[in-house]
Amino acid sequence: MQDTMLDGLAPAGAFSEREREAVYRAIHTRRDVRDQFLPKALPDALLRRLLEAAHAAPSVGFMQPWNFIVVTDGKQKAAMRAAFERANAEATSMFPEEKREIYDRLKLEGIEKAPVNLCITCDPNRAGPIVLGRTHNPLMDSYSTVCAIQNLWLAARAEGVGVGWVSIFHEEEVKSILNIPRDIRVIGYLCLGFVEALYSEPELQIKGWRKRLAIEDLIFADSWGTAATDLMEPEVAEVRPKMGGAD
């Protein structure tokens, strides 16, 4: 064990049952909050914890390509909301008529309502032109940044903080408003704030936009299209409480 510790390794093992339940609860009760934010400030210490959780994410070649722009200024939020509304008007026209009524009823953003907005970016040049693990997939740095967002989202759920991901923007508008350099990619724009309640199921499912797919249709064994029958047994399917789906 002494030699193992000198190599930078630490003992591995399962969490306690209570700790595991907390992890799975965060995963399965996480929701995308669109309009339910309370007018209550997020303490700086709490926001720092969430950012540290994001920064602890895995990244290709340990390049840590992310930056976090914390937006609390009212004028910046107003500019971002205007950018969203321009793009949202375009988005509405892209859906078929039978979907537009549902779309119009959805509250898709809480930019000005949320006390904190957070823009997460990816710097593809952070570790130089050749990055361990990115040599054959140039998008691995972006995928790494998404892992940081997911870390933050789950930590926020554990802290009682709601998170909404606003994706309806023209990236160049976001870069202009936030003074982001040309070669930096915008990966996510989040709204953060306390909420009184979360939907028991994904909001888009509750409001009739889409239903959750059956996981049995999504798992294959060894090759595409071959059902993984061993994972469809009842005792396997019931390994966790039914807490609702993510989103």
mmCIF file of N, CA and C in Angstrom, residues 41-54 68-72 115-118 152 155-156 159 161 192-194:
data_model
loop_
_atom_site.group_PDB
_atom_site.id
_atom_site.type_symbol
_atom_site.label_atom_id
_atom_site.label_comp_id
_atom_site.label_asym_id
_atom_site.label_seq_id
_atom_site.Cartn_x
_atom_site.Cartn_y
_atom_site.Cartn_z
ATOM 1 N N ALA A 41 -30.269 35.807 -4.102
ATOM 2 C CA ALA A 41 -28.886 35.740 -4.566
ATOM 3 C C ALA A 41 -28.240 34.408 -4.218
ATOM 4 N N LEU A 42 -27.346 33.957 -5.080
ATOM 5 C CA LEU A 42 -26.533 32.788 -4.770
ATOM 6 C C LEU A 42 -25.310 33.240 -3.983
ATOM 7 N N PRO A 43 -25.064 32.682 -2.813
ATOM 8 C CA PRO A 43 -23.861 33.064 -2.064
ATOM 9 C C PRO A 43 -22.594 32.775 -2.870
ATOM 10 N N ASP A 44 -21.606 33.643 -2.733
ATOM 11 C CA ASP A 44 -20.358 33.464 -3.473
ATOM 12 C C ASP A 44 -19.701 32.123 -3.170
ATOM 13 N N ALA A 45 -19.757 31.684 -1.913
ATOM 14 C CA ALA A 45 -19.129 30.417 -1.539
ATOM 15 C C ALA A 45 -19.797 29.245 -2.252
ATOM 16 N N LEU A 46 -21.115 29.313 -2.388
ATOM 17 C CA LEU A 46 -21.845 28.260 -3.077
ATOM 18 C C LEU A 46 -21.490 28.248 -4.560
ATOM 19 N N LEU A 47 -21.480 29.418 -5.180
ATOM 20 C CA LEU A 47 -21.123 29.490 -6.595
ATOM 21 C C LEU A 47 -19.710 28.977 -6.818
ATOM 22 N N ARG A 48 -18.793 29.307 -5.905
ATOM 23 C CA ARG A 48 -17.423 28.812 -6.027
ATOM 24 C C ARG A 48 -17.391 27.280 -5.962
ATOM 25 N N ARG A 49 -18.192 26.679 -5.080
ATOM 26 C CA ARG A 49 -18.241 25.218 -4.999
ATOM 27 C C ARG A 49 -18.713 24.605 -6.313
ATOM 28 N N LEU A 50 -19.707 25.218 -6.926
ATOM 29 C CA LEU A 50 -20.222 24.702 -8.193
ATOM 30 C C LEU A 50 -19.169 24.810 -9.293
ATOM 31 N N LEU A 51 -18.453 25.915 -9.311
ATOM 32 C CA LEU A 51 -17.404 26.084 -10.317
ATOM 33 C C LEU A 51 -16.254 25.108 -10.087
ATOM 34 N N GLU A 52 -15.941 24.840 -8.835
ATOM 35 C CA GLU A 52 -14.891 23.869 -8.543
ATOM 36 C C GLU A 52 -15.324 22.460 -8.960
ATOM 37 N N ALA A 53 -16.614 22.156 -8.811
ATOM 38 C CA ALA A 53 -17.121 20.864 -9.281
ATOM 39 C C ALA A 53 -16.974 20.762 -10.793
ATOM 40 N N ALA A 54 -17.282 21.845 -11.488
ATOM 41 C CA ALA A 54 -17.112 21.853 -12.942
ATOM 42 C C ALA A 54 -15.649 21.671 -13.314
ATOM 43 N N PHE A 68 -15.132 30.093 -17.475
ATOM 44 C CA PHE A 68 -16.464 30.359 -16.955
ATOM 45 C C PHE A 68 -16.656 31.872 -16.839
ATOM 46 N N ILE A 69 -17.595 32.419 -17.585
ATOM 47 C CA ILE A 69 -17.916 33.847 -17.503
ATOM 48 C C ILE A 69 -19.170 33.986 -16.641
ATOM 49 N N VAL A 70 -19.001 34.546 -15.452
ATOM 50 C CA VAL A 70 -20.115 34.740 -14.524
ATOM 51 C C VAL A 70 -20.784 36.068 -14.852
ATOM 52 N N VAL A 71 -22.047 36.019 -15.225
ATOM 53 C CA VAL A 71 -22.778 37.220 -15.661
ATOM 54 C C VAL A 71 -23.853 37.549 -14.633
ATOM 55 N N THR A 72 -23.710 38.706 -13.996
ATOM 56 C CA THR A 72 -24.725 39.180 -13.055
ATOM 57 C C THR A 72 -25.209 40.591 -13.401
ATOM 58 N N PRO A 115 -30.563 34.823 -10.882
ATOM 59 C CA PRO A 115 -29.580 35.760 -10.330
ATOM 60 C C PRO A 115 -28.209 35.661 -10.980
ATOM 61 N N VAL A 116 -27.868 34.477 -11.493
ATOM 62 C CA VAL A 116 -26.559 34.283 -12.109
ATOM 63 C C VAL A 116 -26.725 33.628 -13.470
ATOM 64 N N ASN A 117 -26.053 34.178 -14.466
ATOM 65 C CA ASN A 117 -25.891 33.520 -15.755
ATOM 66 C C ASN A 117 -24.439 33.075 -15.853
ATOM 67 N N LEU A 118 -24.218 31.975 -16.539
ATOM 68 C CA LEU A 118 -22.867 31.430 -16.640
ATOM 69 C C LEU A 118 -22.624 30.966 -18.068
ATOM 70 N N LEU A 152 -21.219 20.442 -12.903
ATOM 71 C CA LEU A 152 -21.816 21.596 -12.242
ATOM 72 C C LEU A 152 -23.309 21.376 -12.017
ATOM 73 N N ALA A 155 -23.881 18.921 -9.143
ATOM 74 C CA ALA A 155 -23.545 19.576 -7.877
ATOM 75 C C ALA A 155 -24.625 20.587 -7.497
ATOM 76 N N ALA A 156 -25.128 21.319 -8.491
ATOM 77 C CA ALA A 156 -26.185 22.291 -8.238
ATOM 78 C C ALA A 156 -27.445 21.607 -7.717
ATOM 79 N N GLU A 159 -27.132 20.943 -4.170
ATOM 80 C CA GLU A 159 -27.141 22.173 -3.376
ATOM 81 C C GLU A 159 -28.500 22.864 -3.386
ATOM 82 N N VAL A 161 -29.910 24.125 -6.100
ATOM 83 C CA VAL A 161 -29.831 25.213 -7.080
ATOM 84 C C VAL A 161 -30.345 24.712 -8.417
ATOM 85 N N LEU A 192 -28.643 30.138 -13.422
ATOM 86 C CA LEU A 192 -28.542 29.491 -12.115
ATOM 87 C C LEU A 192 -29.308 30.288 -11.067
ATOM 88 N N GLY A 193 -30.017 29.569 -10.207
ATOM 89 C CA GLY A 193 -30.703 30.231 -9.108
ATOM 90 C C GLY A 193 -31.468 29.237 -8.258
ATOM 91 N N PHE A 194 -31.841 29.678 -7.071
ATOM 92 C CA PHE A 194 -32.651 28.827 -6.207
ATOM 93 C C PHE A 194 -34.054 28.672 -6.794
#
